């Protein structure tokens, strides 16, 4: 985590253009070292208090208090629970933004950590366990740390840094027309000052201490897919008298899996299409009249995505 965080800070300073070579790497590294224990503490606190998309009120308050204490201009309630902090360097220059996501997921944590989540939230009308299973607790803590490091170098910074804490990254919650990014932008998070570049990062398990980067898109586009099949209910002993949505659902799943496995070149446009839920029927001897499936389509290429959606 520390190196990722250090890298994001360095990237920013290099990207700030006019600010080049004003703060050397060793100075940045030392400042990062100093704030790291606090970043770990913040992360564990967020981890223990996860909140679902657009319900990140506690997280937003912790973040806003911290940014205000650093002397930043702070706007809250941008896109419901989003927070924007603005750090103006001592001299004029360009505007860059650093962004972290804030929301947790409706899943049960089973890590056994002493700072594991026991929180619950409301999802689709149900009370559900909530956990930071995607690492957004780290992202928030790391960006708070970056804000602290950069605020401490304010006098050497030529330009402005905007810190964007974005709610509801996991998509628009049920019943909401927009996710956190779209809503924050619609509500002016990236206006006044308007960043010329924006940097985000995502932690990933597996290779501690490594930073992966590339130009253009890193993560695939994510489309949610909902399929409703309508058939004709009949007794399980008389399938010929109805239209069997269970059998059709099986064919749909096979087709979806074959579409990506047999018609997409995986060496140029990696694509994944997964059906993850299937709900149908209530009784062992009744073929129901409908079935619902949902899944996710992940694509890197816009044309590829459009072609799959069309099909
Ligand atoms: Zn995530």
XYZ file of C-alpha atoms and ligand atoms in Angstrom:
312
model
C 0.000 0.000 0.000
C 2.762 2.429 0.889
C 4.457 2.176 -2.476
C 1.236 2.557 -4.382
C 0.521 5.632 -2.367
C 4.023 7.017 -2.878
C 3.729 6.416 -6.591
C 0.438 8.278 -6.841
C 1.941 11.237 -5.044
C 5.032 11.277 -7.238
C 2.956 10.906 -10.360
C 1.009 13.929 -9.357
C 4.073 16.053 -8.743
C 5.575 15.066 -12.063
C 2.282 15.629 -13.825
C 1.887 19.049 -12.335
C 4.226 20.212 -15.088
C 5.249 23.603 -13.868
C 6.070 22.104 -10.491
C 8.819 19.832 -11.795
C 11.911 19.251 -9.732
C 10.752 21.403 -6.850
C 10.344 18.526 -4.423
C 12.819 15.690 -4.740
C 11.793 12.059 -4.453
C 13.548 11.518 -1.125
C 11.577 14.359 0.464
C 8.320 12.954 -0.851
C 9.279 9.484 0.338
C 10.096 10.744 3.832
C 6.745 12.565 4.037
C 4.976 9.406 2.884
C 6.814 7.365 5.545
C 5.676 9.794 8.214
C 1.993 9.604 7.287
C 1.895 5.832 6.602
C 0.994 4.694 10.170
C -1.951 7.111 10.076
C -3.017 5.828 6.649
C -3.079 2.280 8.059
C -5.155 3.484 11.005
C -7.624 5.341 8.746
C -7.899 2.333 6.501
C -8.732 0.003 9.389
C -11.293 2.464 10.716
C -12.985 2.703 7.297
C -12.766 -1.067 6.984
C -14.628 -1.497 10.264
C -17.278 1.026 9.232
C -18.141 0.223 5.619
C -21.094 1.972 3.945
C -22.992 1.145 0.769
C -23.177 3.452 -2.280
C -24.729 6.871 -1.488
C -24.835 5.936 2.215
C -21.196 6.885 2.891
C -22.107 9.593 5.410
C -19.664 8.589 8.129
C -16.806 8.123 5.669
C -17.588 11.513 4.095
C -17.546 13.219 7.499
C -14.172 11.671 8.425
C -12.715 12.751 5.069
C -14.164 16.271 5.147
C -12.901 16.861 8.714
C -9.422 15.761 7.695
C -9.305 17.922 4.558
C -10.561 20.968 6.490
C -7.928 20.384 9.173
C -5.310 20.481 6.394
C -6.629 23.891 5.330
C -8.212 22.765 2.064
C -11.366 24.277 0.587
C -13.935 21.534 1.083
C -17.275 20.891 -0.585
C -19.497 18.131 0.789
C -22.715 16.629 -0.517
C -21.455 16.713 -4.114
C -23.309 13.776 -5.652
C -25.115 12.997 -2.380
C -22.182 11.856 -0.208
C -19.212 12.902 -2.352
C -16.461 15.178 -1.032
C -14.215 17.543 -2.996
C -11.142 19.178 -1.491
C -9.075 21.838 -3.223
C -5.431 22.495 -2.396
C -4.044 25.646 -3.986
C -0.280 25.665 -4.323
C 1.677 28.769 -3.452
C 2.222 29.620 -7.104
C -0.013 29.535 -10.156
C 0.015 26.448 -12.353
C -2.116 23.722 -13.800
C -4.935 21.823 -12.117
C -4.803 18.077 -11.526
C -7.227 15.863 -9.637
C -6.709 12.723 -7.579
C -9.696 10.519 -7.059
C -10.713 7.715 -4.673
C -13.937 5.750 -4.410
C -15.759 5.333 -1.101
C -18.435 2.637 -1.235
C -18.451 -0.891 0.178
C -20.332 -3.971 -0.989
C -23.307 -5.968 0.324
C -21.229 -9.001 1.264
C -20.408 -10.809 4.479
C -16.804 -10.418 5.568
C -15.221 -13.731 6.530
C -11.587 -12.690 6.999
C -11.433 -13.103 10.773
C -9.384 -9.863 10.998
C -9.598 -8.036 14.290
C -10.836 -5.003 12.357
C -13.315 -7.034 10.284
C -16.674 -5.480 9.474
C -19.790 -6.381 11.420
C -21.766 -3.588 9.736
C -25.097 -3.921 8.003
C -26.844 -1.758 5.463
C -30.029 -1.638 3.429
C -29.909 -3.068 -0.084
C -33.023 -3.502 -2.203
C -35.167 -3.211 0.918
C -33.273 -5.893 2.829
C -30.857 -5.608 5.715
C -27.571 -7.021 4.458
C -24.025 -7.410 5.754
C -21.653 -4.776 4.367
C -17.900 -5.034 3.833
C -15.093 -3.238 2.044
C -14.421 -6.207 -0.214
C -13.116 -4.081 -3.116
C -10.476 -2.085 -1.252
C -12.142 1.335 -1.342
C -11.279 1.652 2.360
C -7.633 1.701 1.280
C -8.310 4.169 -1.527
C -9.912 6.668 0.860
C -7.134 6.316 3.426
C -4.413 6.606 0.758
C -5.942 9.755 -0.713
C -6.274 11.301 2.756
C -2.572 10.532 3.183
C -1.741 12.053 -0.209
C -3.667 15.181 0.771
C -1.665 15.428 3.977
C 1.668 14.994 2.196
C 0.807 17.515 -0.520
C -0.683 20.030 1.903
C 2.672 19.881 3.697
C 4.388 20.860 0.424
C 1.933 23.580 -0.491
C 4.631 26.242 -0.666
C 6.538 24.286 -3.308
C 3.509 23.440 -5.425
C 2.837 25.479 -8.544
C -0.740 24.665 -9.411
C -3.837 23.259 -7.803
C -4.697 19.767 -6.643
C -8.323 18.659 -6.449
C -9.108 15.672 -4.231
C -12.232 13.849 -5.330
C -13.845 11.291 -3.016
C -16.506 9.564 -5.061
C -19.482 7.616 -3.678
C -21.327 4.730 -5.346
C -18.523 3.529 -7.613
C -20.028 0.042 -7.770
C -22.727 1.426 -10.039
C -25.984 3.228 -9.513
C -27.684 1.654 -6.486
C -31.097 0.108 -7.251
C -33.575 2.880 -7.948
C -30.912 5.522 -8.631
C -30.532 6.830 -12.173
C -26.827 7.571 -11.848
C -23.746 6.197 -10.113
C -21.448 8.382 -8.052
C -19.066 9.510 -10.811
C -21.793 10.683 -13.189
C -23.685 12.406 -10.388
C -20.608 14.188 -9.032
C -19.696 15.440 -12.500
C -23.293 16.560 -13.123
C -23.150 18.492 -9.866
C -19.950 20.281 -10.809
C -17.267 18.326 -8.958
C -14.854 18.948 -11.846
C -15.711 22.626 -12.353
C -14.032 25.567 -10.702
C -11.245 24.592 -10.647
C -11.391 22.373 -13.697
C -8.707 19.641 -13.691
C -6.719 19.040 -16.887
C -5.893 15.512 -15.786
C -7.282 13.143 -13.214
C -5.523 10.191 -11.587
C -7.115 7.211 -9.916
C -5.813 3.875 -8.779
C -7.150 0.565 -7.590
C -5.511 -1.890 -5.245
C -5.388 -5.503 -6.334
C -4.411 -8.551 -4.289
C -1.499 -10.720 -5.271
C 1.687 -8.694 -5.737
C 2.370 -6.511 -2.686
C 4.749 -3.631 -3.357
C 4.177 -3.569 -7.122
C 2.668 -0.820 -9.226
C 1.019 -1.681 -12.524
C 0.332 1.058 -15.025
C -0.371 1.553 -18.688
C -1.661 4.314 -20.946
C -5.354 4.384 -21.834
C -7.846 2.085 -20.142
C -6.664 -0.218 -17.393
C -9.953 -1.657 -16.192
C -12.603 -3.082 -18.489
C -15.921 -1.379 -19.134
C -18.639 -2.975 -17.038
C -22.184 -3.478 -18.289
C -24.878 -4.972 -16.126
C -27.077 -7.407 -18.016
C -30.606 -8.348 -16.945
C -32.556 -11.001 -18.802
C -36.211 -11.833 -18.162
C -37.547 -14.970 -19.849
C -41.282 -15.410 -20.229
C -42.629 -18.910 -20.749
C -45.851 -20.671 -19.934
C -46.361 -22.333 -16.581
C -47.198 -25.998 -16.547
C -47.029 -29.064 -14.338
C -43.624 -30.710 -14.239
C -45.240 -33.935 -15.443
C -46.725 -32.182 -18.517
C -43.894 -30.087 -19.949
C -45.299 -30.274 -23.493
C -48.318 -28.236 -22.379
C -46.228 -25.170 -21.433
C -43.112 -23.304 -22.471
C -40.205 -24.404 -20.289
C -38.234 -21.308 -19.207
C -35.862 -23.466 -17.165
C -34.665 -25.267 -20.298
C -34.493 -21.943 -22.174
C -32.474 -20.373 -19.338
C -29.959 -23.207 -19.709
C -29.659 -22.506 -23.433
C -29.251 -18.775 -22.844
C -26.399 -19.392 -20.400
C -24.698 -21.758 -22.842
C -25.078 -19.223 -25.667
C -23.713 -16.347 -23.608
C -20.680 -18.409 -22.622
C -20.126 -19.509 -26.217
C -20.472 -15.969 -27.595
C -17.371 -14.750 -25.816
C -15.404 -18.008 -25.874
C -15.932 -18.736 -29.592
C -16.454 -15.386 -31.325
C -14.073 -12.931 -29.655
C -10.315 -12.772 -30.236
C -8.964 -12.941 -26.676
C -5.494 -11.749 -27.718
C -6.688 -8.326 -28.870
C -9.961 -7.640 -27.078
C -10.208 -9.526 -23.808
C -13.910 -9.891 -23.054
C -15.808 -11.624 -20.293
C -19.559 -12.228 -20.210
C -20.799 -13.923 -17.049
C -24.301 -14.872 -15.970
C -24.158 -14.770 -12.173
C -27.744 -15.133 -10.977
C -30.640 -17.317 -12.056
C -33.964 -17.103 -10.286
C -36.928 -19.235 -11.290
C -39.588 -21.422 -9.814
C -40.786 -22.155 -6.298
C -41.741 -25.811 -6.360
C -40.056 -28.990 -7.600
C -42.971 -30.082 -9.802
C -44.080 -26.817 -11.390
C -42.335 -25.319 -14.402
C -42.658 -21.577 -13.742
C -43.838 -18.979 -16.254
C -40.772 -16.767 -15.939
C -37.091 -16.797 -15.105
C -34.718 -13.907 -14.441
C -30.999 -13.944 -15.059
C -28.423 -11.262 -14.456
C -24.794 -10.964 -15.261
C -21.913 -8.748 -16.209
C -20.257 -7.943 -19.516
C -16.627 -6.736 -19.336
C -15.052 -5.262 -22.436
C -12.018 -3.172 -23.391
C -13.038 -2.206 -26.886
C -16.029 0.047 -27.566
C -16.851 -1.510 -30.952
C -16.572 -4.981 -29.467
C -18.895 -4.009 -26.669
C -21.454 -2.519 -29.036
C -21.367 -5.623 -31.234
C -21.974 -7.924 -28.263
C -24.774 -5.745 -26.923
C -26.399 -5.727 -30.363
C -26.242 -9.508 -30.545
Zn -13.313 -1.263 -6.533
